[in-house]
mmCIF file of C-alpha atoms in Angstrom:
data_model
loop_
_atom_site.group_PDB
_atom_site.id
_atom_site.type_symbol
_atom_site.label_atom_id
_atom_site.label_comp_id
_atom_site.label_asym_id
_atom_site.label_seq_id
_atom_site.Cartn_x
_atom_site.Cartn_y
_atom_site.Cartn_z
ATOM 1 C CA UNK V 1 -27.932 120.778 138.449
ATOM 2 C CA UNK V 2 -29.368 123.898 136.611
ATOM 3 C CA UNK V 3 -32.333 125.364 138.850
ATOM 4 C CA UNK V 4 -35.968 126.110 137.620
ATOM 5 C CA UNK V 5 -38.213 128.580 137.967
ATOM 6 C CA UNK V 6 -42.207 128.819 137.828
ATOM 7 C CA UNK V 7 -44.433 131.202 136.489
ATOM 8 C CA UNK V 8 -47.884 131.826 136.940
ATOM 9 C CA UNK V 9 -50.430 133.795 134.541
ATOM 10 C CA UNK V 10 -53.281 134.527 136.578
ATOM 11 C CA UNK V 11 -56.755 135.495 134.604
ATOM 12 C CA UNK V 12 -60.624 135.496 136.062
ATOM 13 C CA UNK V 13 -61.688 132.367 134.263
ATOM 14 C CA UNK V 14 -57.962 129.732 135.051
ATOM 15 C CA UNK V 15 -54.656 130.428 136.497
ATOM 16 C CA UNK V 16 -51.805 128.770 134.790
ATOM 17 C CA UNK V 17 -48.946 127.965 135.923
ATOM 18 C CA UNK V 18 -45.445 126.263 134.327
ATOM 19 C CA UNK V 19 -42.411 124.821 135.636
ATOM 20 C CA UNK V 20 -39.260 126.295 133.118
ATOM 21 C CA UNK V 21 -35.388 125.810 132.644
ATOM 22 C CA UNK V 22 -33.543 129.244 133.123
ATOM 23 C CA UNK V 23 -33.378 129.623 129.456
ATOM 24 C CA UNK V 24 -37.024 129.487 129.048
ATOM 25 C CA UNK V 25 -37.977 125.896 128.091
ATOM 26 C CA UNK V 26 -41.383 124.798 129.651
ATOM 27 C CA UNK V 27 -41.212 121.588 131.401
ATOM 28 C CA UNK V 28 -44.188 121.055 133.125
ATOM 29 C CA UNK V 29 -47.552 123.181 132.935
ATOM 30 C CA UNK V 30 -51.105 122.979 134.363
ATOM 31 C CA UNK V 31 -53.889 125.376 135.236
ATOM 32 C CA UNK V 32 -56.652 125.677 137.707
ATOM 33 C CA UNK V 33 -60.125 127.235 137.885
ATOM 34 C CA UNK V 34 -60.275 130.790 139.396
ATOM 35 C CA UNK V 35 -62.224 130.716 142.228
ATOM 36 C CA UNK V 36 -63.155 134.895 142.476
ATOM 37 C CA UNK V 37 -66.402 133.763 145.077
ATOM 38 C CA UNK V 38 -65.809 135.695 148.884
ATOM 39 C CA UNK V 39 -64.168 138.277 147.548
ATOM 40 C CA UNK V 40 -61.357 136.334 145.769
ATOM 41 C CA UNK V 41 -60.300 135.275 148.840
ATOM 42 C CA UNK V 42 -59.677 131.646 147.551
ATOM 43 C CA UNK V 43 -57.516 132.582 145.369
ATOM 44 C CA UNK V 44 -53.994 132.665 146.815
ATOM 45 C CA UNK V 45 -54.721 129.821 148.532
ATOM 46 C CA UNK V 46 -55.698 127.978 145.834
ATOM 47 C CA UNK V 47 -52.061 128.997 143.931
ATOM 48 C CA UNK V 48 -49.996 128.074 147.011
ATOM 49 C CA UNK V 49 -52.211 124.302 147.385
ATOM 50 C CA UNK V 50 -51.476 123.685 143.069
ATOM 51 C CA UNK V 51 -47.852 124.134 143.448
ATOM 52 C CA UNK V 52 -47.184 122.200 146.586
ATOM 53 C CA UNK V 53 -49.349 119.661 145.261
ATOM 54 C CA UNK V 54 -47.310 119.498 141.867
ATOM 55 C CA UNK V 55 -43.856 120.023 143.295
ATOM 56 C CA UNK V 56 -44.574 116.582 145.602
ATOM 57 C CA UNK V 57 -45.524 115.143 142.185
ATOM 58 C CA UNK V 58 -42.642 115.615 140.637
ATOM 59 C CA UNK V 59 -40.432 115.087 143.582
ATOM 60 C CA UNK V 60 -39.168 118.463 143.915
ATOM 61 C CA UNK V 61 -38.271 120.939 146.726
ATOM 62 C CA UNK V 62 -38.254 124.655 147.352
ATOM 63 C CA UNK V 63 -33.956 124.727 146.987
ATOM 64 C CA UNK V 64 -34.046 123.370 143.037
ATOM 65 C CA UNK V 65 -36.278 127.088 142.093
ATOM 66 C CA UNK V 66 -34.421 130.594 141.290
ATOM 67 C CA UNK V 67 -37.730 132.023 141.802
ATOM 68 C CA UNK V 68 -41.096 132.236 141.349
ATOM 69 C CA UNK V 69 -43.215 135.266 139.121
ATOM 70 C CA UNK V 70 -46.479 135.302 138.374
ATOM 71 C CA UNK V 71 -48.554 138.050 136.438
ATOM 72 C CA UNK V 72 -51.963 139.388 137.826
ATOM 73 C CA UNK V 73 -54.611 141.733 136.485
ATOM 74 C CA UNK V 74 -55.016 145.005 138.473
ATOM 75 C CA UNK V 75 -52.612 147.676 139.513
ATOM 76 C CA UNK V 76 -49.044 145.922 141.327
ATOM 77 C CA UNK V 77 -46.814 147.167 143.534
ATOM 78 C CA UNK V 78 -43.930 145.595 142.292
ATOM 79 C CA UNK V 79 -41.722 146.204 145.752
ATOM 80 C CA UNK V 80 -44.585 145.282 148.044
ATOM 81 C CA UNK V 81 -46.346 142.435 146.426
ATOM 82 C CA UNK V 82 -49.642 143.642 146.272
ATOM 83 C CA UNK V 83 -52.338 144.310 143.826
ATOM 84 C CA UNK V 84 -55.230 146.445 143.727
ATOM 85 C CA UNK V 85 -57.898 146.942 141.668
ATOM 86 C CA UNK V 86 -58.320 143.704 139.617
ATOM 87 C CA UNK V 87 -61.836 143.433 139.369
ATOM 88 C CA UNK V 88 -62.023 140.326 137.590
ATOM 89 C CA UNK V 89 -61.029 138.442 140.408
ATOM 90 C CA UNK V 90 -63.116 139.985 142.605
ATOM 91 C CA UNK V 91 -60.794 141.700 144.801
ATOM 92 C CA UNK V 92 -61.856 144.819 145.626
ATOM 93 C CA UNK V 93 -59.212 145.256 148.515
ATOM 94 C CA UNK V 94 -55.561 145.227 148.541
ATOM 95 C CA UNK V 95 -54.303 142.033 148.142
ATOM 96 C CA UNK V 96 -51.058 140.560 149.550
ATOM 97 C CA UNK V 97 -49.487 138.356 147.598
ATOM 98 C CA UNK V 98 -45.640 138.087 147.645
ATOM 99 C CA UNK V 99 -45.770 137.434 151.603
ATOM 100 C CA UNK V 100 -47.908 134.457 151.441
ATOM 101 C CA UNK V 101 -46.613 132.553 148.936
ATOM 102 C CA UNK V 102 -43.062 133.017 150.099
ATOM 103 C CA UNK V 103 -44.001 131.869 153.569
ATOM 104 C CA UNK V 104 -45.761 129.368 152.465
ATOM 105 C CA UNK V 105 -43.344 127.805 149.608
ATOM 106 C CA UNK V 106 -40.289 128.934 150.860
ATOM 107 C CA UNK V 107 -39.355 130.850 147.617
ATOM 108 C CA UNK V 108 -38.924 133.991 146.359
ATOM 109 C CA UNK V 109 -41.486 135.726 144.590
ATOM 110 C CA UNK V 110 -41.854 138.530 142.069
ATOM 111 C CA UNK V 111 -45.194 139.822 140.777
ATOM 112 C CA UNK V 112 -46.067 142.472 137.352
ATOM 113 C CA UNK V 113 -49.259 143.222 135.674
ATOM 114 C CA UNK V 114 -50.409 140.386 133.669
ATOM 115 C CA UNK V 115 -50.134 142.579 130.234
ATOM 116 C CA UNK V 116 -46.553 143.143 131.337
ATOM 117 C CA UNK V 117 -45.523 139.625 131.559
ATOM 118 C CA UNK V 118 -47.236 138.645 128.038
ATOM 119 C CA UNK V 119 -44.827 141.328 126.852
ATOM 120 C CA UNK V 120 -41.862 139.820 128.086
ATOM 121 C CA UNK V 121 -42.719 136.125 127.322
ATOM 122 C CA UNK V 122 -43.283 137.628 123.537
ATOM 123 C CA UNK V 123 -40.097 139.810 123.939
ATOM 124 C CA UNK V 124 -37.955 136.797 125.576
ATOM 125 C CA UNK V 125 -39.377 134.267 123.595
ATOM 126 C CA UNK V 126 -41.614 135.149 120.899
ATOM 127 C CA UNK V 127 -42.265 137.560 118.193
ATOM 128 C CA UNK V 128 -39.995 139.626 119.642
ATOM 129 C CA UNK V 129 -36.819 137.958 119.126
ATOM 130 C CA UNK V 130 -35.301 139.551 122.427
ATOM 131 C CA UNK V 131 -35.203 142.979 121.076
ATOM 132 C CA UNK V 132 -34.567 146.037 123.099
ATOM 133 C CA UNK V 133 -37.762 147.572 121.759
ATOM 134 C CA UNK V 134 -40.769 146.021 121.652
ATOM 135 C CA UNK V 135 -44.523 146.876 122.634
ATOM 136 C CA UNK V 136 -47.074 144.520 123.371
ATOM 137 C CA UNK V 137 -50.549 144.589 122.876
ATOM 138 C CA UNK V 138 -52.963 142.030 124.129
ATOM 139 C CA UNK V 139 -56.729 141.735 122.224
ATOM 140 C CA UNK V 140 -58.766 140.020 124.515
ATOM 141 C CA UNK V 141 -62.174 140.312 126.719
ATOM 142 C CA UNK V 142 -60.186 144.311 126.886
ATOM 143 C CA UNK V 143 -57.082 145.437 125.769
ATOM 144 C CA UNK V 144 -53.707 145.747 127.835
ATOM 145 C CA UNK V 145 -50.253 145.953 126.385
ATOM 146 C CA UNK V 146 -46.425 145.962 128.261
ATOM 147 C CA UNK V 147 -43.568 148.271 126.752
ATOM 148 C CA UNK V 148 -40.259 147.367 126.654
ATOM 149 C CA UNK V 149 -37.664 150.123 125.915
ATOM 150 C CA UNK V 150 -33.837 150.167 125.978
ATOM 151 C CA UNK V 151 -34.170 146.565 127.194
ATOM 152 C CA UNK V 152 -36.294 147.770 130.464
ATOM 153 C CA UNK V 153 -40.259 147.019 131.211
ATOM 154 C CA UNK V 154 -42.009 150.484 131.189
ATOM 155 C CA UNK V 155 -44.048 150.951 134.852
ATOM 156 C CA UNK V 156 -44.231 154.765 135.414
ATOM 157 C CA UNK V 157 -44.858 156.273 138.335
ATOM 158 C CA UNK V 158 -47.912 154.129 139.742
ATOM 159 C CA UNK V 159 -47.534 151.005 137.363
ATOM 160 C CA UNK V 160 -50.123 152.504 134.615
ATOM 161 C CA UNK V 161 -47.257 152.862 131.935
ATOM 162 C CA UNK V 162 -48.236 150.331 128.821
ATOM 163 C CA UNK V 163 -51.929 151.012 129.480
ATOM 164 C CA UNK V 164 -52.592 151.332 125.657
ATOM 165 C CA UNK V 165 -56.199 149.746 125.941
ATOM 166 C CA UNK V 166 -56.892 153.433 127.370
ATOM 167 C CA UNK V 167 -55.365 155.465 124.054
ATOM 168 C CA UNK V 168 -58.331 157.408 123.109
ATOM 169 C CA UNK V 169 -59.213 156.614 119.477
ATOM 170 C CA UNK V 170 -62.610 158.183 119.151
ATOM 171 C CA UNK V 171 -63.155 160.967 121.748
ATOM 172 C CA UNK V 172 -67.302 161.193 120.817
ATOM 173 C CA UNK V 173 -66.658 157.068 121.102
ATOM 174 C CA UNK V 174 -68.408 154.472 123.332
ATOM 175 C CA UNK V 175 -67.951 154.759 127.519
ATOM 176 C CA UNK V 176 -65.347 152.907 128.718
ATOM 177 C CA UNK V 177 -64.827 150.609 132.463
ATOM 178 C CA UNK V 178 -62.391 153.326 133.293
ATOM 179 C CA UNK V 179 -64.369 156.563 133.313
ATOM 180 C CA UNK V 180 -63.205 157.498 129.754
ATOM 181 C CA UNK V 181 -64.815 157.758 126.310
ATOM 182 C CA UNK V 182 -64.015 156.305 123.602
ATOM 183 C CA UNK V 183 -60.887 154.087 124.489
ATOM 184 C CA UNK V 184 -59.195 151.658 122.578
ATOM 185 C CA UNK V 185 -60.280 148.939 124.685
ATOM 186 C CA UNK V 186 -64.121 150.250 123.669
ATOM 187 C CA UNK V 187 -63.864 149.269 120.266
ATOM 188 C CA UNK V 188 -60.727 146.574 119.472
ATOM 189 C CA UNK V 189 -60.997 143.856 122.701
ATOM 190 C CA UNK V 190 -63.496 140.880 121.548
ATOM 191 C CA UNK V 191 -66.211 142.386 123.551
ATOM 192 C CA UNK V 192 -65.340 145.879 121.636
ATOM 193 C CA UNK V 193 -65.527 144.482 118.223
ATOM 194 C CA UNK V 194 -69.269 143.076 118.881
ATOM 195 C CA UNK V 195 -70.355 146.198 120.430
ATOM 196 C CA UNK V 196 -69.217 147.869 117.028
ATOM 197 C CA UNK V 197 -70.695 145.556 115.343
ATOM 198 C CA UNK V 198 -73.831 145.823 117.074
ATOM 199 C CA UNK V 199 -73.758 149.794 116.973
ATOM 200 C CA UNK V 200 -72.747 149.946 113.050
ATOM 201 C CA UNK V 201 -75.523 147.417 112.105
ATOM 202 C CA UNK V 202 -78.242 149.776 113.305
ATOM 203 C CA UNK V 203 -77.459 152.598 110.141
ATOM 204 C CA UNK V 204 -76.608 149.498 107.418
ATOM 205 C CA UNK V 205 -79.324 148.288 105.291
ATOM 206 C CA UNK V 206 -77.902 146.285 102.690
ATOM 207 C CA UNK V 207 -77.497 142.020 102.497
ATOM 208 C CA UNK V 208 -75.319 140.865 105.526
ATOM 209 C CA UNK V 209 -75.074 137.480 107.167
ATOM 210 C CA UNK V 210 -73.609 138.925 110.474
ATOM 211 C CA UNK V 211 -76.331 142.119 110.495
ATOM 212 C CA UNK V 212 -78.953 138.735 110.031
ATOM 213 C CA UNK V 213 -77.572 137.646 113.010
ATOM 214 C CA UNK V 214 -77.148 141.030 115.341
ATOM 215 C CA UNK V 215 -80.883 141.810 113.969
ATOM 216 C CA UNK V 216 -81.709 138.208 114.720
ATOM 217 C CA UNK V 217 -80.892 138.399 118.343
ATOM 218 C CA UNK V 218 -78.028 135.586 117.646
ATOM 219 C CA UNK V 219 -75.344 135.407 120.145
ATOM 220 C CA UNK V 220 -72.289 137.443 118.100
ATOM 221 C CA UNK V 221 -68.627 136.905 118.872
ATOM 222 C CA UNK V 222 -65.647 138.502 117.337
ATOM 223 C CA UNK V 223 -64.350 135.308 115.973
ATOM 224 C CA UNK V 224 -67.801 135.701 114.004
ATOM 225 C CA UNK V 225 -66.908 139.400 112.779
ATOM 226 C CA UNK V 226 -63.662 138.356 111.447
ATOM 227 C CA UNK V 227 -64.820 134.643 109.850
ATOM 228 C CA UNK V 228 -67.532 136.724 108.909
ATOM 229 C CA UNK V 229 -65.515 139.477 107.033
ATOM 230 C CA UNK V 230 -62.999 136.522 105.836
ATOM 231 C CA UNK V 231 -66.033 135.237 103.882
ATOM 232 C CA UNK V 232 -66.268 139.126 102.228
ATOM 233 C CA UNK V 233 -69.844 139.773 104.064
ATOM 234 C CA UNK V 234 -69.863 143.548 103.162
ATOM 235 C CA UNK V 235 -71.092 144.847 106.396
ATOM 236 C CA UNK V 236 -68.415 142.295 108.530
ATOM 237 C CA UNK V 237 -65.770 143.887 106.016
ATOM 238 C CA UNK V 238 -66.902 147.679 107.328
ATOM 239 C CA UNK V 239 -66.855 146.363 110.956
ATOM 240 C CA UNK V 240 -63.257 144.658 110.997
ATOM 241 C CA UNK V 241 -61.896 148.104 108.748
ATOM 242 C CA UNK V 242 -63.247 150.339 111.291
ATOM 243 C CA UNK V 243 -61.313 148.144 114.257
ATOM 244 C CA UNK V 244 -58.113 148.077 112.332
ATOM 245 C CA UNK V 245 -58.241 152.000 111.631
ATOM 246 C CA UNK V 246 -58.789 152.268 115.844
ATOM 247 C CA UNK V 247 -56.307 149.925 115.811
ATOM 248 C CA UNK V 248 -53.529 151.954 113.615
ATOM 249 C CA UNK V 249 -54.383 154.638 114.622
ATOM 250 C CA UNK V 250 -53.104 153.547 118.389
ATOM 251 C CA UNK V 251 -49.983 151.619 116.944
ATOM 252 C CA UNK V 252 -49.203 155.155 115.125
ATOM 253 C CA UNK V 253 -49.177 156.808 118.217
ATOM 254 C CA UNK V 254 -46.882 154.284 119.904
ATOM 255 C CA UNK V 255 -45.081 154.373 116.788
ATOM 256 C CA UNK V 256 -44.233 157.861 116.354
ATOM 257 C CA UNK V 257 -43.369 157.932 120.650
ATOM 258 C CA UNK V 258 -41.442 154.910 120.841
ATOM 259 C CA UNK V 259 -40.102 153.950 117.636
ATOM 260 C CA UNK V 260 -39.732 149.968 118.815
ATOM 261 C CA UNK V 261 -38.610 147.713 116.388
ATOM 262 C CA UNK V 262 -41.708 145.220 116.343
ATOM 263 C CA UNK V 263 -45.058 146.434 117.752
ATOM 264 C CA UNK V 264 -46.481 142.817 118.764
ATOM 265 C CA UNK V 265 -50.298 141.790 118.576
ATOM 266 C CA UNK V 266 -51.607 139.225 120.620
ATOM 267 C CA UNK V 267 -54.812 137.830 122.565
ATOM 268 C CA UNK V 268 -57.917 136.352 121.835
ATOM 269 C CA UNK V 269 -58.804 139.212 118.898
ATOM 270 C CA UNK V 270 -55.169 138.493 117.324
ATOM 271 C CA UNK V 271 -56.591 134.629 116.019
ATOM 272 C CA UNK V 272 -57.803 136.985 113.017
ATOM 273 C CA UNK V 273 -53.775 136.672 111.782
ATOM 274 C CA UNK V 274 -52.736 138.290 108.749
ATOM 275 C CA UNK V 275 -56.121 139.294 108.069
ATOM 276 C CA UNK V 276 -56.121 141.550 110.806
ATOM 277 C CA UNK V 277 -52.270 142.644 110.630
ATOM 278 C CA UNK V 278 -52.556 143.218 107.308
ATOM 279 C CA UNK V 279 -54.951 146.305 107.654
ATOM 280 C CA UNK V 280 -53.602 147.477 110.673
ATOM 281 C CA UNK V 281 -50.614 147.843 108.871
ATOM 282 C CA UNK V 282 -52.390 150.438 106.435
ATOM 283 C CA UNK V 283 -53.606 152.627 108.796
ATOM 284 C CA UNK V 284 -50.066 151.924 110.944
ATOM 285 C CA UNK V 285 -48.208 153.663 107.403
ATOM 286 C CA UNK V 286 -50.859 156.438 107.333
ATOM 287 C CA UNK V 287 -50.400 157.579 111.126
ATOM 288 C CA UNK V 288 -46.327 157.452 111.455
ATOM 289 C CA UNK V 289 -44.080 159.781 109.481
ATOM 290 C CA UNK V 290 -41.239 157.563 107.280
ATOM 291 C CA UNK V 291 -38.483 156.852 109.953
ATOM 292 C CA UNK V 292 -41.312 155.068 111.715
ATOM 293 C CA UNK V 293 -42.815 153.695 108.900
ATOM 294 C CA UNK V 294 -39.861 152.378 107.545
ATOM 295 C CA UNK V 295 -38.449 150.997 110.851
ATOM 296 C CA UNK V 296 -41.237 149.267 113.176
ATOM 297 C CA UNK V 297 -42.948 146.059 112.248
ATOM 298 C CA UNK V 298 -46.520 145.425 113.192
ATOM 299 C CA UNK V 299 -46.070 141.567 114.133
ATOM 300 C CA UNK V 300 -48.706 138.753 115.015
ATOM 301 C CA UNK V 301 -47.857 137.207 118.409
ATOM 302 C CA UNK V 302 -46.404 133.374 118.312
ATOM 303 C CA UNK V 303 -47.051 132.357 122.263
ATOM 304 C CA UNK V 304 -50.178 132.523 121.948
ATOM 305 C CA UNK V 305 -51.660 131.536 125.969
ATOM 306 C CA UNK V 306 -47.665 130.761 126.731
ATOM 307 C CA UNK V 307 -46.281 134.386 126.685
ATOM 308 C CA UNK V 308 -47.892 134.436 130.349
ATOM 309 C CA UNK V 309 -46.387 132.065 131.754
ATOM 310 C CA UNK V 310 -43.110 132.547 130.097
ATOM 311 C CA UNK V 311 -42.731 136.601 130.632
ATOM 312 C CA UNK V 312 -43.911 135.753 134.298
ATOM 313 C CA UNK V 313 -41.221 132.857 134.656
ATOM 314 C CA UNK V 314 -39.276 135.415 133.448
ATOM 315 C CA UNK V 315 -39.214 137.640 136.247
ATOM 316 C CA UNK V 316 -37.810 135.107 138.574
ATOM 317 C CA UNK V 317 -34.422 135.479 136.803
ATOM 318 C CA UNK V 318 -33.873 138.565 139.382
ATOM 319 C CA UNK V 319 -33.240 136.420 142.192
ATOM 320 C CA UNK V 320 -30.283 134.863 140.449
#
């Protein structure tokens, strides 16, 4: 009998988790409520408790898995199985991960940055179409993104390669979590496109639904931005063009570096579709020179909250 393998797409609000075939068919999936309280000290055993639970569910044992891999915010050591720095879960520490769920479950474990395994769930089963060359970027509460290139994840020298929600894209721009100014994650991740919004709606005077709203004291998302621009409100319109000409403006960059055949957009921001692609893709063909232009493909993601699990799953496939 073929075996399985199990990934797990950890994020601050749920952790998700899906039992696969080797080729990348979901079987089974659930999720659970991150519990960051203590430190985030819950959380690991909270992940080793769903999956025992689950695997006696379904009548399964540690032998019938390849492997598990799971993707987690913060900065991974890939060989260790630690994390550091993922402040959305509350761990301030470094956290060990790859010993305790292997003792625990019996089964090997692999671990990447959570922006990294959305890029190779895309690459290995989305958008991508198992390309060589493809870069990810993920629009959601910020902005992270995976690169794949010559078939091979991207990691650098301390696991920061792919970071592209830290391009700078406006260096007078807003302060970013990181230290910098004016980052793409300041200006294109849903919380980026309020602030924008927010900002631009101080200097515009004329007849806007959304600047009703932001002057109203309303509670704005991005999903309104967009809707609102969809529905040609003037001053949405301005908003969303000024995102899409941070956002070229990046996918130029990564354009005229990498020259990867699809440059994939995903995450919360990326529910915008064609809309969004659409004038990203006309600032794209202003920043790359014509090889470049003529050769990469800004693409909408097709996963959707799937190219987690899947890129994570993904990663078990090394203990083959």
């Amino acid at each position: 009998m073929s075996k399985k393998i199990i990934g797990i797409d950890l994020g601050g609000t749920t952790a998700k988790f899906a039992i696969l075939t080797e080729t990348g068919e979901i079987q089974q999936k659930w999720s659970i409520e991150t519990n960051i309280n203590d430190e985030g000290s819950h959380i690991v055993p909270d992940i080793i408790a769903s999956i025992k639970h689950r695997l006696e569910l379904y009548n399964m044992t540690s032998d019938e898995f390849i492997g598990i891999g799971m993707g987690t915010p913060g900065t991974v050591d890939r060989e260790a199985g630690t994390v550091i720095g993922a402040y959305n879960l509350n761990w301030k520490t470094l956290q060990q991960l790859k010993k305790p769920i292997e003792e625990a479950l019996n089964i090997p474990f692999a671990l990447d940055n959570d922006a990294n395994v959305a890029a190779l769930g895309e690459r290995w089963k989305g958008a991508g179409e198992n390309s060589p060359e493809v870069t990810f970027i993920t629009l959601g509460t910020g902005v992270g993104g995976g690169i794949i290139a010559e078939g091979n994840l991207l990691h650098g020298v301390t696991g920061a390669a792919g970071e592209i929600g830290h391009i700078t894209v406006d260096p007078e721009g807003f302060d970013c979590t990181c230290g910098k100014k004016g980052c793409l994650e300041t200006v294109a991740s849903a919380t980026g496109v309020v602030r924008l919004a927010r900002t631009m709606s101080e200097s515009y005077s004329g007849d806007s639904s959304l600047k009703y709203k932001i002057d109203d004291g309303q509670e704005v998302t991005s999903k309104d931005v967009f809707d609102a621009a969809k529905a040609d409100d003037d001053f949405a319109l301005l908003v969303v063009d000024k995102v899409c000409f941070y956002l070229g403006l990046a996918c130029g960059n990564i354009g005229n570096i990498l020259n990867p055949s699809d440059i994939v957009i995903g995450g919360g921001v990326s529910a915008a579709g064609d809309f969004l692609i659409e004038r990203v893709q006309k600032y794209f063909n202003q920043f790359t020179f014509p090889q470049v232009r003529e050769s990469t493909k800004i693409k909408l993601a097709i996963l959707g909250n799937e190219a987690g699990v899947i890129g994570a799953a993904s990663l078990a496939l090394q203990f083959k």
